[in-house]
Coordinates of C-alpha atoms (C1' of nucleotides) in Angstrom, one line a residue:
Chain A
M1 CA 82.8 -87.6 34.5
T2 CA 82.1 -90.5 36.8
I3 CA 84.8 -92.3 39.0
D4 CA 84.3 -95.8 39.1
R5 CA 86.0 -97.6 42.1
N6 CA 85.2 -101.3 41.0
P7 CA 87.4 -102.5 39.6
S8 CA 89.8 -100.8 41.8
L9 CA 92.0 -97.6 40.2
T10 CA 94.9 -99.5 40.4
E11 CA 93.6 -102.4 38.5
Q12 CA 92.3 -100.4 35.8
V13 CA 95.6 -98.6 35.4
M14 CA 96.9 -102.1 35.2
A15 CA 94.3 -103.3 32.5
H16 CA 94.9 -100.1 30.5
L17 CA 98.7 -100.7 30.6
K18 CA 98.3 -104.3 29.7
D19 CA 96.4 -103.5 27.2
R20 CA 98.4 -100.5 25.6
I21 CA 101.2 -102.9 25.4
R22 CA 99.6 -105.5 23.9
R23 CA 98.4 -103.3 21.0
G24 CA 102.3 -102.0 20.7
G25 CA 101.5 -98.8 22.3
F26 CA 104.8 -98.5 23.6
P27 CA 107.9 -98.3 21.0
E28 CA 111.1 -99.3 21.8
G29 CA 109.0 -100.9 24.6
R30 CA 109.8 -97.9 26.7
I31 CA 106.9 -96.8 29.2
P32 CA 106.2 -93.4 30.3
P33 CA 107.4 -91.8 33.5
E34 CA 105.5 -92.9 36.5
T35 CA 104.9 -89.0 36.8
E36 CA 103.8 -88.5 33.5
L37 CA 101.1 -91.5 33.9
A38 CA 99.6 -90.1 36.7
A39 CA 99.2 -87.2 35.3
D40 CA 97.8 -88.6 32.1
L41 CA 95.3 -90.9 33.9
G42 CA 94.7 -88.4 36.6
V43 CA 95.4 -90.3 39.4
S44 CA 98.4 -90.3 42.3
R45 CA 101.7 -91.3 41.2
T46 CA 101.0 -94.2 44.3
T47 CA 98.5 -95.5 42.4
V48 CA 100.5 -95.8 39.4
R49 CA 103.5 -97.3 41.3
D50 CA 101.3 -99.6 42.7
A51 CA 100.0 -101.0 39.4
L52 CA 103.5 -101.1 37.9
S53 CA 105.0 -103.2 40.9
R54 CA 101.9 -105.7 40.5
L55 CA 102.7 -106.0 36.8
E56 CA 106.4 -106.0 37.2
H57 CA 105.7 -108.7 39.8
E58 CA 103.6 -110.6 36.9
G59 CA 106.6 -110.1 34.8
V60 CA 105.1 -107.7 32.3
V61 CA 107.5 -104.9 32.9
V62 CA 110.7 -104.3 34.2
R63 CA 112.0 -101.6 36.3
R64 CA 115.2 -100.0 36.4
Q65 CA 115.9 -97.3 38.6
G66 CA 117.1 -94.3 37.1
S67 CA 116.6 -95.2 34.2
G68 CA 113.1 -96.3 33.6
T69 CA 110.1 -98.8 32.8
Y70 CA 110.2 -101.2 30.3
V71 CA 108.1 -103.9 28.6
N72 CA 109.5 -107.3 29.0
R73 CA 109.4 -109.0 26.0
P74 CA 110.5 -112.5 26.9
V75 CA 108.0 -112.9 29.1
L76 CA 105.1 -112.9 26.5
Q77 CA 106.2 -116.4 25.9
V78 CA 104.7 -117.7 29.2
K79 CA 101.0 -118.9 28.1
S80 CA 100.2 -119.4 32.0
R81 CA 101.5 -118.8 35.1
L82 CA 102.2 -122.2 37.4
E83 CA 102.0 -120.0 40.5
E84 CA 98.3 -118.6 39.3
I85 CA 96.7 -122.0 38.0
W86 CA 93.4 -122.5 39.6
S87 CA 91.7 -124.2 36.8
Y88 CA 92.4 -126.7 34.5
E89 CA 90.2 -125.7 31.7
Q90 CA 91.5 -122.5 32.3
M91 CA 94.9 -123.1 32.0
L92 CA 94.1 -125.5 29.0
L93 CA 91.9 -122.5 27.2
D94 CA 95.3 -120.3 27.8
H95 CA 97.5 -122.7 26.3
G96 CA 95.0 -122.1 23.1
Y97 CA 93.1 -125.3 23.4
T98 CA 89.2 -125.8 23.6
P99 CA 89.0 -128.5 26.4
S100 CA 86.1 -130.5 27.4
V101 CA 85.8 -132.1 30.9
R102 CA 84.8 -135.8 31.7
V103 CA 83.9 -136.7 34.9
L104 CA 85.2 -140.4 35.5
T105 CA 84.0 -141.1 39.3
V106 CA 82.1 -139.3 41.9
E107 CA 82.3 -142.0 44.9
P108 CA 83.2 -142.3 48.4
G109 CA 86.5 -143.6 49.7
T110 CA 88.4 -143.8 52.7
A111 CA 91.5 -141.9 53.9
T112 CA 94.9 -143.5 53.6
D113 CA 97.5 -142.2 56.4
D114 CA 99.1 -139.8 54.1
D115 CA 95.4 -138.4 53.3
A116 CA 94.9 -137.7 57.0
E117 CA 97.9 -136.2 57.9
A118 CA 97.5 -133.7 54.9
L119 CA 93.9 -133.3 55.6
E120 CA 94.0 -133.2 59.5
I121 CA 91.6 -135.9 60.1
A122 CA 91.6 -139.3 61.2
P123 CA 93.0 -142.4 59.2
G124 CA 90.3 -144.3 57.8
A125 CA 87.8 -141.4 57.8
E126 CA 85.4 -141.3 54.7
L127 CA 86.4 -139.3 51.8
L128 CA 84.6 -138.1 48.6
V129 CA 86.7 -138.8 45.8
I130 CA 86.1 -136.9 42.4
E131 CA 88.3 -137.8 39.3
K132 CA 88.0 -135.8 36.2
L133 CA 90.0 -136.0 32.8
F134 CA 90.3 -133.0 30.7
I135 CA 90.7 -133.4 27.0
E136 CA 91.5 -131.4 24.3
D137 CA 90.6 -132.6 21.0
D138 CA 90.1 -136.2 21.8
R139 CA 93.4 -136.8 23.4
P140 CA 93.6 -136.5 27.6
A141 CA 95.7 -133.7 28.6
V142 CA 95.1 -133.7 32.4
L143 CA 93.7 -136.5 35.1
T144 CA 92.9 -135.0 38.4
R145 CA 92.1 -136.8 41.6
N146 CA 90.3 -134.6 44.5
R147 CA 89.9 -136.1 47.6
I148 CA 87.5 -134.2 50.4
P149 CA 86.7 -135.0 53.6
A150 CA 83.0 -136.6 53.9
C151 CA 82.1 -134.7 56.5
L152 CA 82.4 -131.1 55.0
V153 CA 80.2 -132.0 52.0
D154 CA 76.2 -131.3 51.9
G155 CA 74.8 -133.9 50.6
T156 CA 75.6 -136.8 48.2
P157 CA 76.6 -134.9 44.8
S158 CA 75.6 -136.4 41.3
A159 CA 78.5 -136.5 38.5
T160 CA 77.0 -133.5 36.9
Q161 CA 77.8 -131.4 40.4
G162 CA 81.2 -133.1 40.2
R163 CA 81.9 -131.5 36.8
A164 CA 82.4 -127.8 38.2
P165 CA 85.9 -126.6 38.9
I166 CA 86.7 -127.9 42.4
Y167 CA 87.1 -124.5 44.0
E168 CA 83.1 -124.0 42.7
F169 CA 82.4 -127.3 44.3
L170 CA 84.0 -126.6 47.2
E171 CA 82.3 -123.2 47.7
D172 CA 78.8 -124.3 46.7
R173 CA 78.5 -127.9 48.4
C174 CA 80.8 -127.1 51.3
G175 CA 80.4 -123.5 51.9
R176 CA 84.4 -123.5 52.3
R177 CA 86.4 -120.9 50.3
L178 CA 89.5 -122.7 48.8
A179 CA 92.5 -120.1 49.1
Y180 CA 95.8 -121.6 48.0
Y181 CA 97.2 -125.1 47.3
L182 CA 100.8 -126.4 48.6
S183 CA 101.8 -128.3 45.6
D184 CA 104.5 -131.1 45.4
I185 CA 106.0 -131.3 41.7
V186 CA 106.7 -135.2 41.4
P187 CA 108.1 -136.6 38.4
V188 CA 106.8 -140.2 37.6
A189 CA 106.5 -142.8 34.7
L190 CA 102.7 -143.4 33.8
E191 CA 101.9 -146.6 34.7
G192 CA 98.4 -148.5 35.3
R193 CA 95.1 -146.8 35.3
V194 CA 96.5 -143.4 35.0
A195 CA 98.8 -144.3 31.7
E196 CA 95.3 -145.9 30.7
A197 CA 93.2 -142.7 31.1
L198 CA 95.9 -140.4 29.5
D199 CA 96.2 -143.1 26.7
A200 CA 99.6 -143.0 26.8
P201 CA 102.0 -146.2 26.7
P202 CA 103.1 -147.2 30.3
G203 CA 106.5 -145.9 31.2
T204 CA 106.1 -142.6 29.7
P205 CA 107.6 -139.5 31.7
A206 CA 105.3 -137.2 33.1
L207 CA 104.6 -134.5 36.0
C208 CA 102.3 -135.2 39.0
F209 CA 101.2 -132.5 41.2
E210 CA 100.7 -134.0 44.6
E211 CA 98.8 -130.9 46.6
T212 CA 96.6 -129.7 49.4
G213 CA 94.0 -127.1 49.3
Y214 CA 93.4 -125.0 52.0
D215 CA 90.5 -122.5 52.9
T216 CA 90.8 -119.0 54.1
A217 CA 91.2 -120.2 57.3
G218 CA 94.3 -121.8 56.6
S219 CA 92.6 -125.6 57.1
P220 CA 93.0 -128.1 54.7
I221 CA 90.1 -129.0 52.8
V222 CA 91.2 -131.0 50.1
K223 CA 93.7 -133.2 48.8
A224 CA 94.6 -133.1 44.6
S225 CA 96.9 -135.6 42.6
S226 CA 97.0 -134.2 38.7
W227 CA 99.3 -135.9 36.2
F228 CA 100.0 -134.0 32.9
R229 CA 100.7 -135.4 29.2
D230 CA 104.0 -133.5 29.0
D231 CA 103.6 -133.3 25.0
L232 CA 100.4 -131.3 25.6
V233 CA 100.8 -129.2 28.8
R234 CA 104.2 -127.7 29.3
F235 CA 104.8 -125.7 32.9
R236 CA 107.0 -122.6 31.9
L237 CA 107.9 -120.4 35.1
M238 CA 109.5 -117.1 35.8
R239 CA 112.4 -116.9 38.3
R240 CA 114.2 -114.4 39.8
K241 CA 115.9 -113.1 42.7
S242 CA 113.7 -111.6 45.2
G243 CA 110.1 -110.6 45.7
G244 CA 109.4 -106.7 44.7
Chain B
M1 CA 118.5 -93.3 68.4
T2 CA 119.9 -93.4 64.8
I3 CA 117.5 -94.8 61.8
D4 CA 119.1 -96.9 59.9
R5 CA 117.9 -96.8 56.2
N6 CA 119.6 -99.8 54.6
P7 CA 118.3 -102.1 54.9
S8 CA 115.0 -100.1 54.1
L9 CA 112.5 -99.7 56.5
T10 CA 110.1 -102.0 55.2
E11 CA 112.6 -104.6 55.0
Q12 CA 113.4 -104.4 58.6
V13 CA 109.7 -104.6 59.4
M14 CA 109.7 -107.5 57.6
A15 CA 112.8 -109.1 59.3
H16 CA 111.2 -107.9 62.5
L17 CA 108.1 -109.6 61.9
K18 CA 109.3 -113.0 60.5
D19 CA 111.8 -113.4 63.4
R20 CA 108.6 -113.0 65.7
I21 CA 106.9 -115.6 63.9
R22 CA 109.6 -118.1 64.1
R23 CA 109.7 -117.5 68.0
G24 CA 106.4 -118.0 68.0
G25 CA 105.8 -114.8 69.5
F26 CA 102.5 -114.2 68.1
P27 CA 100.1 -116.5 70.2
E28 CA 96.9 -117.7 68.5
G29 CA 98.5 -116.9 65.4
R30 CA 97.0 -113.4 65.0
I31 CA 99.3 -110.3 64.0
P32 CA 98.5 -107.1 65.7
P33 CA 96.3 -104.4 63.5
E34 CA 98.5 -102.2 61.0
T35 CA 98.1 -99.1 63.2
E36 CA 99.1 -100.7 66.3
L37 CA 102.4 -102.2 64.8
A38 CA 102.9 -98.8 63.0
A39 CA 102.7 -97.3 66.1
D40 CA 105.1 -99.7 67.8
L41 CA 107.6 -99.6 65.6
G42 CA 107.8 -96.1 64.8
V43 CA 106.7 -96.3 61.1
S44 CA 104.0 -95.3 59.2
R45 CA 101.0 -97.6 58.4
T46 CA 102.1 -97.5 55.0
T47 CA 105.5 -99.0 55.6
V48 CA 103.9 -101.7 57.5
R49 CA 101.2 -102.4 55.0
D50 CA 104.4 -102.6 52.7
A51 CA 105.7 -105.4 54.3
L52 CA 102.9 -107.0 55.2
S53 CA 102.2 -107.4 51.6
R54 CA 105.3 -108.7 50.8
L55 CA 105.0 -111.1 53.5
E56 CA 101.8 -112.2 52.5
H57 CA 103.1 -112.7 49.1
E58 CA 105.6 -114.9 50.6
G59 CA 102.9 -117.0 52.0
V60 CA 104.0 -115.8 55.5
V61 CA 100.7 -114.2 56.4
V62 CA 97.3 -113.9 55.7
R63 CA 95.0 -111.1 55.6
R64 CA 91.9 -111.3 56.0
Q65 CA 89.8 -107.7 55.2
G66 CA 87.6 -106.5 58.0
S67 CA 89.2 -109.2 60.4
G68 CA 92.7 -109.3 60.8
T69 CA 96.2 -110.5 59.7
Y70 CA 97.2 -114.4 60.4
V71 CA 100.3 -116.5 60.7
N72 CA 100.2 -118.8 57.7
R73 CA 101.0 -122.1 59.3
P74 CA 100.6 -124.6 56.6
V75 CA 103.4 -122.6 54.5
L76 CA 105.9 -123.2 57.0
Q77 CA 106.6 -126.8 55.6
V78 CA 108.0 -124.9 52.1
K79 CA 111.8 -124.9 52.3
S80 CA 112.6 -123.1 49.1
R81 CA 110.1 -121.3 46.9
L82 CA 110.5 -122.2 43.3
E83 CA 110.2 -118.8 41.7
E84 CA 113.1 -117.5 44.0
I85 CA 115.6 -120.4 43.7
W86 CA 119.0 -118.3 42.6
S87 CA 121.8 -120.7 43.5
Y88 CA 121.4 -124.7 43.7
E89 CA 123.9 -124.5 46.5
Q90 CA 121.8 -122.3 48.1
M91 CA 118.8 -124.0 47.7
L92 CA 120.3 -127.6 49.3
L93 CA 121.4 -125.7 52.2
D94 CA 117.5 -124.4 52.5
H95 CA 117.0 -128.3 52.3
G96 CA 119.5 -128.9 55.5
Y97 CA 122.2 -130.0 53.3
T98 CA 125.5 -129.3 53.5
P99 CA 126.2 -129.6 49.7
S100 CA 129.4 -129.6 47.8
V101 CA 130.2 -128.6 44.0
R102 CA 132.3 -130.3 41.7
V103 CA 132.9 -129.0 38.3
L104 CA 132.8 -131.3 35.6
T105 CA 133.5 -129.5 32.5
V106 CA 134.4 -125.7 31.5
E107 CA 135.0 -126.1 27.9
P108 CA 134.3 -124.7 24.2
G109 CA 131.0 -125.7 22.5
T110 CA 128.8 -125.0 19.3
A111 CA 125.4 -123.8 19.8
T112 CA 122.6 -125.8 18.1
D113 CA 119.7 -124.6 16.7
D114 CA 117.8 -124.6 19.9
D115 CA 120.7 -123.0 21.6
A116 CA 120.9 -120.1 19.2
E117 CA 117.2 -119.5 18.8
A118 CA 117.0 -119.2 22.7
L119 CA 120.3 -117.2 23.1
E120 CA 119.4 -115.1 19.8
I121 CA 122.7 -116.0 18.2
A122 CA 123.8 -117.9 15.0
P123 CA 123.5 -121.4 14.9
G124 CA 127.0 -123.3 15.2
A125 CA 128.3 -120.1 17.1
E126 CA 131.1 -120.4 19.8
L127 CA 129.6 -121.4 23.2
L128 CA 131.1 -121.8 26.8
V129 CA 129.7 -125.0 28.5
I130 CA 130.0 -125.4 32.2
E131 CA 129.1 -128.7 33.7
K132 CA 128.6 -128.8 37.6
L133 CA 127.4 -131.2 40.1
F134 CA 126.1 -130.5 43.4
I135 CA 126.7 -133.4 46.0
E136 CA 125.2 -133.9 49.1
D137 CA 126.8 -136.6 51.4
D138 CA 128.5 -138.3 48.9
R139 CA 125.2 -138.5 47.0
P140 CA 124.8 -136.5 43.4
A141 CA 121.6 -134.3 44.0
V142 CA 121.9 -131.9 40.9
L143 CA 123.6 -131.4 37.7
T144 CA 123.6 -128.5 35.5
R145 CA 124.6 -127.8 32.5
N146 CA 125.2 -123.8 31.4
R147 CA 125.6 -122.2 27.9
I148 CA 127.0 -119.0 27.5
P149 CA 128.0 -117.7 24.2
A150 CA 131.8 -117.4 23.7
C151 CA 131.4 -113.5 22.7
L152 CA 130.4 -112.5 25.8
V153 CA 133.2 -114.3 28.0
D154 CA 136.5 -112.2 28.9
G155 CA 139.1 -114.7 28.3
T156 CA 139.2 -118.0 29.0
P157 CA 138.1 -119.1 32.2
S158 CA 139.7 -122.0 34.3
A159 CA 137.7 -124.5 36.5
T160 CA 138.4 -122.8 39.5
Q161 CA 136.4 -119.6 38.0
G162 CA 133.8 -122.3 36.9
R163 CA 133.3 -123.0 40.4
A164 CA 131.4 -119.7 41.3
P165 CA 127.4 -119.7 41.0
I166 CA 126.8 -118.8 37.7
Y167 CA 125.1 -115.6 38.2
E168 CA 128.3 -114.5 39.9
F169 CA 130.4 -115.5 36.9
L170 CA 128.3 -113.6 34.6
E171 CA 128.9 -110.8 36.6
D172 CA 132.3 -111.2 37.0
R173 CA 133.7 -112.4 33.5
C174 CA 131.1 -111.2 31.4
G175 CA 129.7 -108.0 32.8
R176 CA 126.2 -108.8 32.6
R177 CA 123.6 -109.1 35.6
L178 CA 121.3 -112.0 35.7
A179 CA 118.0 -110.2 36.3
Y180 CA 115.5 -113.5 35.8
Y181 CA 115.0 -117.0 34.0
L182 CA 112.3 -118.3 32.2
S183 CA 112.1 -121.8 32.8
D184 CA 110.4 -125.1 31.5
I185 CA 109.8 -127.6 33.7
V186 CA 110.4 -131.3 32.0
P187 CA 109.7 -134.7 32.7
V188 CA 112.3 -136.8 32.2
A189 CA 113.7 -140.3 32.3
L190 CA 117.4 -140.4 33.3
E191 CA 119.4 -141.8 30.6
G192 CA 123.1 -142.0 29.5
R193 CA 125.7 -139.6 31.3
V194 CA 123.2 -137.8 32.8
A195 CA 122.1 -141.0 34.8
E196 CA 125.6 -142.2 35.5
A197 CA 126.9 -138.5 36.8
L198 CA 123.5 -138.5 38.9
D199 CA 124.5 -142.1 40.0
A200 CA 120.5 -143.3 39.1
P201 CA 119.5 -146.1 37.6
P202 CA 118.6 -145.7 33.8
G203 CA 115.0 -144.9 33.4
T204 CA 114.3 -143.4 36.7
P205 CA 112.1 -140.5 36.7
A206 CA 113.7 -136.9 37.3
L207 CA 112.3 -133.5 36.5
C208 CA 114.6 -131.5 34.5
F209 CA 114.5 -127.4 34.1
E210 CA 115.1 -126.2 30.4
E211 CA 115.8 -122.3 31.1
T212 CA 116.9 -119.1 29.5
G213 CA 118.5 -116.6 31.8
Y214 CA 118.3 -113.1 31.1
D215 CA 119.8 -109.7 31.8
T216 CA 118.5 -106.9 33.3
A217 CA 117.9 -105.4 29.6
G218 CA 116.2 -108.5 28.6
S219 CA 118.7 -110.0 26.4
P220 CA 119.4 -113.9 26.7
I221 CA 122.6 -114.7 28.2
V222 CA 122.9 -117.9 29.6
K223 CA 121.0 -121.4 28.5
A224 CA 120.9 -123.6 31.2
S225 CA 119.2 -127.5 31.7
S226 CA 119.6 -128.8 35.0
W227 CA 118.7 -132.4 36.3
F228 CA 117.3 -133.4 40.2
R229 CA 117.4 -136.5 42.0
D230 CA 113.9 -136.9 42.9
D231 CA 114.5 -138.2 46.2
L232 CA 116.8 -135.8 47.4
V233 CA 115.3 -132.6 45.9
R234 CA 111.6 -131.8 46.0
F235 CA 109.9 -128.8 44.8
R236 CA 107.2 -127.2 46.7
L237 CA 105.4 -124.2 45.6
M238 CA 101.9 -122.4 46.7
R239 CA 99.8 -121.8 44.1
R240 CA 97.0 -119.0 44.5
K241 CA 94.3 -117.0 42.5
S242 CA 96.3 -113.8 41.9
G243 CA 98.6 -111.4 42.7
G244 CA 98.2 -109.3 46.2
Chain C
dC1 C1' 78.7 -100.2 65.2
dA2 C1' 83.5 -100.4 66.4
dG3 C1' 87.7 -102.2 64.3
dT4 C1' 90.4 -104.3 60.9
dG5 C1' 92.4 -104.4 56.2
dG6 C1' 91.5 -101.8 51.3
dT7 C1' 92.5 -98.0 48.3
dC8 C1' 94.1 -93.8 47.5
dT9 C1' 96.0 -88.8 47.7
dA10 C1' 99.8 -84.9 47.9
dG11 C1' 103.9 -84.0 48.5
dA12 C1' 108.9 -84.9 50.5
dC13 C1' 113.7 -86.8 50.0
dC14 C1' 116.8 -90.4 48.3
dA15 C1' 119.6 -93.2 45.1
dC16 C1' 120.9 -94.2 40.8
dT17 C1' 121.2 -93.4 35.7
dT18 C1' 122.2 -90.9 31.8
dT19 C1' 123.6 -87.0 29.4
Chain D
dA1 C1' 122.9 -81.6 36.4
dA2 C1' 118.5 -83.6 35.1
dG3 C1' 115.2 -87.1 35.3
dT4 C1' 114.1 -91.9 37.0
dG5 C1' 112.5 -95.1 40.0
dG6 C1' 112.8 -96.0 45.5
dT7 C1' 111.2 -95.0 50.0
dC8 C1' 108.5 -92.8 53.5
dT9 C1' 105.4 -90.0 55.4
dA10 C1' 100.3 -88.5 57.5
dG11 C1' 96.0 -88.3 56.8
dA12 C1' 91.5 -89.2 54.4
dC13 C1' 87.9 -92.4 53.3
dC14 C1' 85.6 -97.2 52.2
dA15 C1' 84.4 -102.1 52.6
dC16 C1' 84.1 -105.9 55.3
dT17 C1' 84.0 -108.7 59.7
dG18 C1' 82.1 -109.9 63.7
dA19 C1' 80.3 -109.2 68.3

DNA sequence: CAGTGGTCTAGACCACTTT
DNA sequence: AAGTGGTCTAGACCACTGA
């Protein structure tokens, strides 16, 4: 038998367990002891524990010392994990939608003081502004507005190139890998062109993400604002005492 | 030298590193190699790695394979991590406030259909309803409304007992340990008695958490709604591609 | 190619839950 | 008392980065 190490053993164990959980392969919701899993799968207990830790962190299972490891039924309600949203297209797919993307604008702009501070550039510096609308079945669900320092962008992109997910754009056209976002969650009342684009009456309560994206070196490379139609996109989150 | 194992070695290493980061003990933001840390601290590399993994998950450090481990400066802006909020009093303390708590009501109520579904009880069943207001310097910041199935509650609590954090109340008066919440993040316009209690003009955009709390066995034990004054409490979050 | 983090092993002992 | 997850060790080898 060949041992394939990519994906890693830990990831293979995770996938195996997730699959078995999905198929209802653990009656009573009880997962076998770690030592048993290790023996069955032919890996060390450490590897099994690593996989279970990560599944616990995702909320898929719960571990109780001295008792056992159990499937966490309530968490199956969570469609997409807020901390792991990476592409709004993917998020809508997770919600069971079949979204389409419309690029509204790909055009130059100038940095406001806020932009400049977040992106660590000079106020008034040139930006590339990309606005996109994510549409589910004729109903606009998400509007995003990305601002990228012009000095990072290689050439002048076309609308077609703006269609790609922003992390892909940053990688292909700017040579930077997006590592993470810091996001403020802001409640707003939709107004003006945002309300119009989202086809919602002015004054509709909505969530807005105000966020800055950083590359692997910890430098800011993109500032984004996103507005969500609450009736189409609902964020759900697991909160817990501390990290395991 | 005595080796104290509580808190665990891993937690001690985490605390040590966090402290050193806070004091600016890593010029250039570069953290020493894992093997070096292990030797210096007299623990195994596994323990160091465990600590670093957890710090990375909290966003405190970034690891780059083949390169090194680095302090993650931007994340120092995050005051309280959304996924780990456990007590609103503590959250306000993290924001730099000195909050006080006012218990508005501790009284019986009956379950709506929504309550009943979330709490897995019969519609119309008896509840204990606790409303609390968290106040920062005369300005109300958070209003919470907790609903607990009456059958779980031991006796009829006084307002004084309602003052404790809800997880403490559940542990002391119901004998259940709160393990985690599933929370919906809902944008609203403040109206009626909620607006009044929060001393905000009707129509003010605000965030509302609609959440269900579960015990260690995965059974729902409390349903909570919380409203926040956006000008006093701002939620910030780190979003990232996947769990490490 | 030297140095770093990433993965994995086998085994020891501890703390807690359950019977 | 038996069984479970929790912590920790020492050591091996791999994958990637950067000079």
